Amino acid sequence: MVIFLYRTLILIILFLLTSCIEDPVKTRIDDNYITSITKSDAYLFASTSSGQIFRSLDGENWTMLDVNNTILLLDIDANSNGTVVASGENGVVFTSTNNGGKWSKKATGKSSFLKEIVIFDDSTFFAAGKSGVLIKTSDCGETWSTISTPFNTQVSKLTLIDNTIYIGLRSNTENSPLLYKYDIELDIISSIDIEIESFILDIQEINNQIYFTDYSGCYKLINNSGYSKELVYEINNGFIAQKILDYEGNIALVGYSGFNLGKIITGIPINPKTKEFEESLYFNSGIVFSNKLIACGGDEFELAVLQNSSWNIFKLK
């Protein structure tokens, strides 16, 4: 009976935490927070709920870039050639070709939010968001075309691996899959038919293996005459693993539990170590840069930086 009540309580907490991100534009977090972080060869870039974009050389000292925007930004991506793109509310996309020195606002023709954006090459980008929207530009955002998708629910994750974009969904429709892949060269979307308990939080490639997280754990995606999954780390106590990172040869999970209690688990799967932070410091993204594990979220634009076994807290401003 006690175990049943405990599990019921955890499910209620998860529902309360996730119901507010069915539409990521509507959040119960009122403070300023970092929505996403990415890197080029030399720089880190962070997008924020207030529409600002920041740049850093070390993850500790940040400069606000001149974007001239107040619309909520949800995702940001960069490449080694100076291209940086960000997407957000109202279908907005901002692009830069010189590592954030100058920005251009692009019209996508979409009025709903674009939760995810990825760079394929210097002129080709993909963005996705509400109601199964998936769009593509081949001219640096000047014009966009819609890619037909077999789903109509929110896209929660886009991850580019070689010439394939892996697509995670927020919820399924009539028991449809939650994981898809899009072959860019063939222009074909196909489903990855494996059982997933809840919506996809992150998808990453580490050491030539593809991993994904949902509410139940971190899994390895196996393709051997059909798809299957292998549990790498079981998640419990309401932990929501928002990001999978490759840190020091092992897997690290970045996220939060309870009511926005920041949590980071390193050393998976051999020697998992958990670091928890104060209640107001939660994490929804992270990255590894110059041997530093950087977790970011909120509130008030906060980042936690792990280097040489020591944690330090920084702010964008």
Short mmCIF file of C-alpha atoms in Angstrom, two decimals:
data_model
loop_
_atom_site.label_atom_id
_atom_site.label_comp_id
_atom_site.label_asym_id
_atom_site.label_seq_id
_atom_site.Cartn_x
_atom_site.Cartn_y
_atom_site.Cartn_z
CA MET A 1 0.00 0.00 0.00
CA VAL A 2 2.80 2.42 0.91
CA ILE A 3 4.64 1.63 -2.33
CA PHE A 4 1.45 2.20 -4.32
CA LEU A 5 0.86 5.58 -2.69
CA TYR A 6 4.48 6.60 -3.29
CA ARG A 7 4.30 5.70 -6.97
CA THR A 8 0.99 7.54 -7.28
CA LEU A 9 2.54 10.64 -5.72
CA ILE A 10 5.46 10.50 -8.15
CA LEU A 11 3.07 10.24 -11.10
CA ILE A 12 1.11 13.25 -9.85
CA ILE A 13 4.32 15.28 -9.50
CA LEU A 14 5.40 14.31 -13.01
CA PHE A 15 2.02 15.33 -14.38
CA LEU A 16 2.18 18.71 -12.70
CA LEU A 17 5.72 19.29 -13.91
CA THR A 18 5.05 18.29 -17.50
CA SER A 19 1.57 19.68 -18.03
CA CYS A 20 3.08 23.15 -18.10
CA ILE A 21 5.38 22.26 -21.02
CA GLU A 22 2.78 20.81 -23.39
CA ASP A 23 3.16 24.26 -24.87
CA PRO A 24 6.71 25.35 -23.92
CA VAL A 25 5.74 28.98 -24.36
CA LYS A 26 3.47 28.63 -21.33
CA THR A 27 5.62 27.87 -18.32
CA ARG A 28 4.99 28.18 -14.62
CA ILE A 29 8.53 29.49 -14.20
CA ASP A 30 8.15 33.26 -14.00
CA ASP A 31 11.83 34.12 -13.67
CA ASN A 32 14.32 34.58 -16.47
CA TYR A 33 15.85 31.32 -17.59
CA ILE A 34 18.15 29.83 -20.21
CA THR A 35 16.20 27.81 -22.75
CA SER A 36 19.05 26.20 -24.71
CA ILE A 37 22.82 26.15 -25.07
CA THR A 38 25.02 25.18 -28.02
CA LYS A 39 28.62 25.51 -29.18
CA SER A 40 30.77 26.21 -32.22
CA ASP A 41 34.49 25.48 -32.28
CA ALA A 42 35.34 28.61 -30.28
CA TYR A 43 32.15 29.89 -28.67
CA LEU A 44 29.22 28.94 -26.51
CA PHE A 45 25.80 30.44 -27.29
CA ALA A 46 22.78 30.52 -24.97
CA SER A 47 19.19 31.49 -25.80
CA THR A 48 16.82 32.82 -23.14
CA SER A 49 13.17 33.17 -22.23
CA SER A 50 13.48 36.94 -22.58
CA GLY A 51 14.56 36.65 -26.21
CA GLN A 52 18.20 37.48 -25.62
CA ILE A 53 21.22 35.56 -26.90
CA PHE A 54 24.52 35.41 -25.02
CA ARG A 55 28.00 34.32 -26.10
CA SER A 56 30.96 33.00 -24.10
CA LEU A 57 34.48 31.72 -24.61
CA ASP A 58 34.61 29.75 -21.36
CA GLY A 59 31.08 29.20 -20.01
CA GLU A 60 31.78 31.52 -17.10
CA ASN A 61 31.94 34.99 -18.64
CA TRP A 62 29.08 35.93 -20.96
CA THR A 63 28.32 38.81 -23.33
CA MET A 64 24.82 39.73 -24.48
CA LEU A 65 24.61 39.97 -28.27
CA ASP A 66 22.70 42.62 -30.20
CA VAL A 67 19.67 40.64 -31.39
CA ASN A 68 16.98 43.30 -30.81
CA ASN A 69 14.38 40.77 -29.73
CA THR A 70 11.98 40.26 -26.83
CA ILE A 71 10.18 37.17 -28.17
CA LEU A 72 10.81 33.98 -26.19
CA LEU A 73 13.50 31.84 -27.80
CA LEU A 74 13.36 28.08 -27.32
CA ASP A 75 16.37 26.63 -29.11
CA ILE A 76 19.74 27.61 -30.57
CA ASP A 77 22.29 25.83 -32.77
CA ALA A 78 25.70 26.73 -34.20
CA ASN A 79 28.37 25.27 -36.46
CA SER A 80 32.11 25.70 -36.94
CA ASN A 81 31.75 28.15 -39.85
CA GLY A 82 30.16 30.96 -37.87
CA THR A 83 26.52 30.10 -38.58
CA VAL A 84 24.20 30.46 -35.58
CA VAL A 85 20.40 30.04 -35.63
CA ALA A 86 17.73 30.41 -32.95
CA SER A 87 14.00 29.65 -32.97
CA GLY A 88 11.10 30.44 -30.69
CA GLU A 89 7.61 31.72 -30.17
CA ASN A 90 5.39 32.88 -33.06
CA GLY A 91 7.50 30.96 -35.58
CA VAL A 92 10.40 33.34 -35.13
CA VAL A 93 13.90 32.46 -36.39
CA PHE A 94 17.07 34.53 -36.04
CA THR A 95 20.23 33.80 -38.04
CA SER A 96 23.84 34.94 -37.92
CA THR A 97 26.71 34.14 -40.27
CA ASN A 98 29.53 35.63 -38.19
CA ASN A 99 29.31 33.93 -34.78
CA GLY A 100 26.59 36.26 -33.52
CA GLY A 101 28.17 39.54 -34.58
CA LYS A 102 25.13 40.47 -36.65
CA TRP A 103 21.63 38.97 -36.62
CA SER A 104 18.76 38.78 -39.10
CA LYS A 105 15.14 38.00 -38.27
CA LYS A 106 13.56 35.55 -40.71
CA ALA A 107 9.89 34.95 -41.52
CA THR A 108 9.02 31.25 -41.54
CA GLY A 109 5.34 31.55 -42.36
CA LYS A 110 4.45 29.80 -39.11
CA SER A 111 2.59 31.48 -36.26
CA SER A 112 3.05 28.79 -33.61
CA PHE A 113 6.23 28.16 -31.64
CA LEU A 114 9.26 26.38 -33.10
CA LYS A 115 10.62 24.25 -30.28
CA GLU A 116 13.68 22.87 -32.10
CA ILE A 117 16.11 24.04 -34.79
CA VAL A 118 19.18 22.31 -36.29
CA ILE A 119 21.82 23.32 -38.83
CA PHE A 120 22.53 20.85 -41.66
CA ASP A 121 25.01 23.08 -43.51
CA ASP A 122 25.75 26.80 -43.75
CA SER A 123 22.52 27.53 -45.64
CA THR A 124 20.23 24.60 -44.78
CA PHE A 125 18.33 24.53 -41.49
CA PHE A 126 15.42 22.50 -40.13
CA ALA A 127 12.95 23.65 -37.46
CA ALA A 128 10.03 21.92 -35.77
CA GLY A 129 7.41 22.58 -33.14
CA LYS A 130 3.70 22.55 -32.48
CA SER A 131 1.23 20.21 -34.20
CA GLY A 132 3.89 18.20 -35.99
CA VAL A 133 5.28 21.18 -37.89
CA LEU A 134 8.60 20.46 -39.62
CA ILE A 135 10.05 23.12 -41.95
CA LYS A 136 13.22 23.50 -44.01
CA THR A 137 15.20 26.34 -45.54
CA SER A 138 18.01 26.00 -48.09
CA ASP A 139 18.84 29.71 -48.35
CA CYS A 140 19.76 30.75 -44.82
CA GLY A 141 16.15 31.31 -43.77
CA GLU A 142 14.98 33.55 -46.62
CA THR A 143 12.36 31.01 -47.72
CA TRP A 144 10.91 27.97 -45.97
CA SER A 145 9.10 24.85 -47.13
CA THR A 146 6.95 22.50 -45.07
CA ILE A 147 7.90 18.83 -44.84
CA SER A 148 4.91 16.50 -44.66
CA THR A 149 4.92 14.46 -41.44
CA PRO A 150 2.90 11.40 -40.37
CA PHE A 151 2.21 12.94 -36.95
CA ASN A 152 0.38 16.02 -35.69
CA THR A 153 1.65 16.37 -32.16
CA GLN A 154 4.37 18.61 -30.74
CA VAL A 155 7.96 17.84 -31.69
CA SER A 156 10.03 17.72 -28.51
CA LYS A 157 13.44 16.99 -30.03
CA LEU A 158 15.37 17.23 -33.31
CA THR A 159 18.85 15.71 -33.44
CA LEU A 160 21.02 15.64 -36.56
CA ILE A 161 23.24 12.58 -36.91
CA ASP A 162 25.09 12.38 -40.24
CA ASN A 163 22.39 12.80 -42.93
CA THR A 164 19.52 11.78 -40.68
CA ILE A 165 17.39 13.85 -38.34
CA TYR A 166 15.97 11.92 -35.39
CA ILE A 167 12.61 13.29 -34.27
CA GLY A 168 11.16 12.86 -30.78
CA LEU A 169 7.53 13.66 -30.01
CA ARG A 170 5.76 15.16 -27.02
CA SER A 171 2.85 12.72 -27.13
CA ASN A 172 1.53 10.14 -29.51
CA THR A 173 -1.78 9.86 -31.32
CA GLU A 174 -3.74 6.61 -31.29
CA ASN A 175 -0.74 4.60 -30.13
CA SER A 176 1.46 5.92 -32.92
CA PRO A 177 5.26 5.95 -32.43
CA LEU A 178 7.05 8.67 -30.47
CA LEU A 179 10.32 8.36 -32.36
CA TYR A 180 10.94 8.95 -36.07
CA LYS A 181 13.85 9.53 -38.40
CA TYR A 182 14.06 11.76 -41.46
CA ASP A 183 16.47 10.87 -44.26
CA ILE A 184 17.52 14.25 -45.63
CA GLU A 185 18.86 12.98 -48.97
CA LEU A 186 15.83 10.77 -49.70
CA ASP A 187 13.31 13.17 -48.12
CA ILE A 188 11.62 10.28 -46.31
CA ILE A 189 10.29 10.11 -42.74
CA SER A 190 9.99 6.66 -41.19
CA SER A 191 8.90 5.55 -37.73
CA ILE A 192 11.08 3.80 -35.18
CA ASP A 193 8.64 1.31 -33.73
CA ILE A 194 9.66 0.67 -30.16
CA GLU A 195 7.64 0.99 -26.97
CA ILE A 196 8.31 4.27 -25.18
CA GLU A 197 6.59 4.98 -21.87
CA SER A 198 6.45 8.77 -22.16
CA PHE A 199 7.51 11.53 -24.49
CA ILE A 200 11.06 11.89 -25.78
CA LEU A 201 13.21 14.33 -23.82
CA ASP A 202 16.54 14.10 -25.65
CA ILE A 203 18.32 12.16 -28.39
CA GLN A 204 22.11 12.12 -28.70
CA GLU A 205 24.90 10.17 -30.36
CA ILE A 206 27.75 9.11 -28.08
CA ASN A 207 30.60 6.89 -29.28
CA ASN A 208 28.65 5.94 -32.43
CA GLN A 209 25.67 4.83 -30.35
CA ILE A 210 22.32 6.61 -30.26
CA TYR A 211 20.74 7.26 -26.86
CA PHE A 212 17.43 8.76 -25.86
CA THR A 213 15.66 9.63 -22.63
CA ASP A 214 12.06 9.54 -21.52
CA TYR A 215 10.60 9.69 -18.01
CA SER A 216 11.55 6.10 -17.25
CA GLY A 217 15.22 6.16 -18.13
CA CYS A 218 18.09 6.56 -20.55
CA TYR A 219 18.10 4.00 -23.36
CA LYS A 220 20.42 2.86 -26.13
CA LEU A 221 18.70 2.59 -29.50
CA ILE A 222 19.63 -0.69 -31.19
CA ASN A 223 19.13 -1.35 -34.90
CA ASN A 224 19.65 -5.01 -35.69
CA SER A 225 17.13 -6.23 -38.26
CA GLY A 226 14.61 -3.95 -36.61
CA TYR A 227 14.71 -1.49 -33.74
CA SER A 228 14.85 -2.24 -30.03
CA LYS A 229 16.04 -0.43 -26.93
CA GLU A 230 18.39 -1.27 -24.08
CA LEU A 231 18.07 0.35 -20.66
CA VAL A 232 21.27 2.15 -19.70
CA TYR A 233 20.08 3.97 -16.60
CA GLU A 234 16.74 3.73 -14.83
CA ILE A 235 15.27 7.03 -13.67
CA ASN A 236 13.30 7.28 -10.46
CA ASN A 237 12.20 9.72 -7.76
CA GLY A 238 10.65 12.03 -10.31
CA PHE A 239 13.92 12.94 -12.05
CA ILE A 240 13.37 14.42 -15.52
CA ALA A 241 16.51 13.97 -17.64
CA GLN A 242 16.36 16.84 -20.09
CA LYS A 243 19.79 16.37 -21.65
CA ILE A 244 22.20 13.54 -22.43
CA LEU A 245 25.90 14.48 -22.48
CA ASP A 246 29.16 12.72 -23.26
CA TYR A 247 31.39 13.62 -20.32
CA GLU A 248 34.78 12.04 -19.63
CA GLY A 249 33.95 8.91 -21.58
CA ASN A 250 30.69 8.28 -19.77
CA ILE A 251 27.09 9.45 -19.99
CA ALA A 252 25.85 12.39 -17.94
CA LEU A 253 22.18 13.29 -17.48
CA VAL A 254 21.13 16.87 -16.79
CA GLY A 255 17.68 17.81 -15.51
CA TYR A 256 15.59 18.34 -12.42
CA SER A 257 13.36 16.50 -9.98
CA GLY A 258 10.60 17.41 -7.56
CA PHE A 259 9.58 21.00 -8.02
CA ASN A 260 12.57 22.30 -9.98
CA LEU A 261 15.35 20.77 -7.91
CA GLY A 262 18.38 20.78 -10.23
CA LYS A 263 20.07 17.41 -10.57
CA ILE A 264 23.01 16.10 -12.60
CA ILE A 265 24.09 12.46 -12.77
CA THR A 266 27.57 11.70 -14.12
CA GLY A 267 29.54 8.47 -14.60
CA ILE A 268 26.73 6.46 -16.20
CA PRO A 269 26.66 3.49 -16.46
CA ILE A 270 29.78 2.36 -14.55
CA ASN A 271 29.89 4.68 -11.54
CA PRO A 272 26.87 7.01 -11.34
CA LYS A 273 27.31 10.07 -9.13
CA THR A 274 24.47 12.46 -8.34
CA LYS A 275 24.78 16.18 -7.67
CA GLU A 276 21.69 18.06 -6.46
CA PHE A 277 21.27 21.82 -6.27
CA GLU A 278 19.01 24.18 -4.39
CA GLU A 279 15.33 24.11 -5.20
CA SER A 280 15.21 27.24 -7.33
CA LEU A 281 18.06 26.12 -9.61
CA TYR A 282 16.73 23.77 -12.26
CA PHE A 283 18.29 22.60 -15.53
CA ASN A 284 16.71 22.09 -18.93
CA SER A 285 19.83 21.99 -21.11
CA GLY A 286 23.54 21.36 -20.96
CA ILE A 287 26.73 20.94 -22.94
CA VAL A 288 30.37 19.82 -22.62
CA PHE A 289 32.87 22.49 -23.65
CA SER A 290 36.64 22.65 -23.03
CA ASN A 291 36.50 19.79 -20.49
CA LYS A 292 33.69 21.53 -18.60
CA LEU A 293 30.21 20.14 -18.04
CA ILE A 294 27.85 23.12 -18.21
CA ALA A 295 24.23 22.77 -17.08
CA CYS A 296 21.85 25.66 -17.58
CA GLY A 297 18.29 26.70 -16.92
CA GLY A 298 17.10 28.99 -14.18
CA ASP A 299 16.12 30.85 -12.46
CA GLU A 300 17.73 34.22 -13.26
CA PHE A 301 19.96 32.92 -16.08
CA GLU A 302 22.01 30.55 -13.91
CA LEU A 303 24.54 27.94 -15.01
CA ALA A 304 26.33 25.23 -13.06
CA VAL A 305 29.85 24.46 -14.30
CA LEU A 306 31.74 21.28 -13.39
CA GLN A 307 35.50 21.28 -13.88
CA ASN A 308 38.17 19.29 -12.04
CA SER A 309 35.53 17.77 -9.73
CA SER A 310 34.39 21.22 -8.54
CA TRP A 311 31.05 22.92 -9.15
CA ASN A 312 30.61 26.66 -9.57
CA ILE A 313 27.49 28.74 -10.26
CA PHE A 314 27.53 31.57 -12.80
CA LYS A 315 24.94 33.86 -14.35
CA LEU A 316 24.58 35.23 -17.85
CA LYS A 317 24.12 38.69 -16.36
#
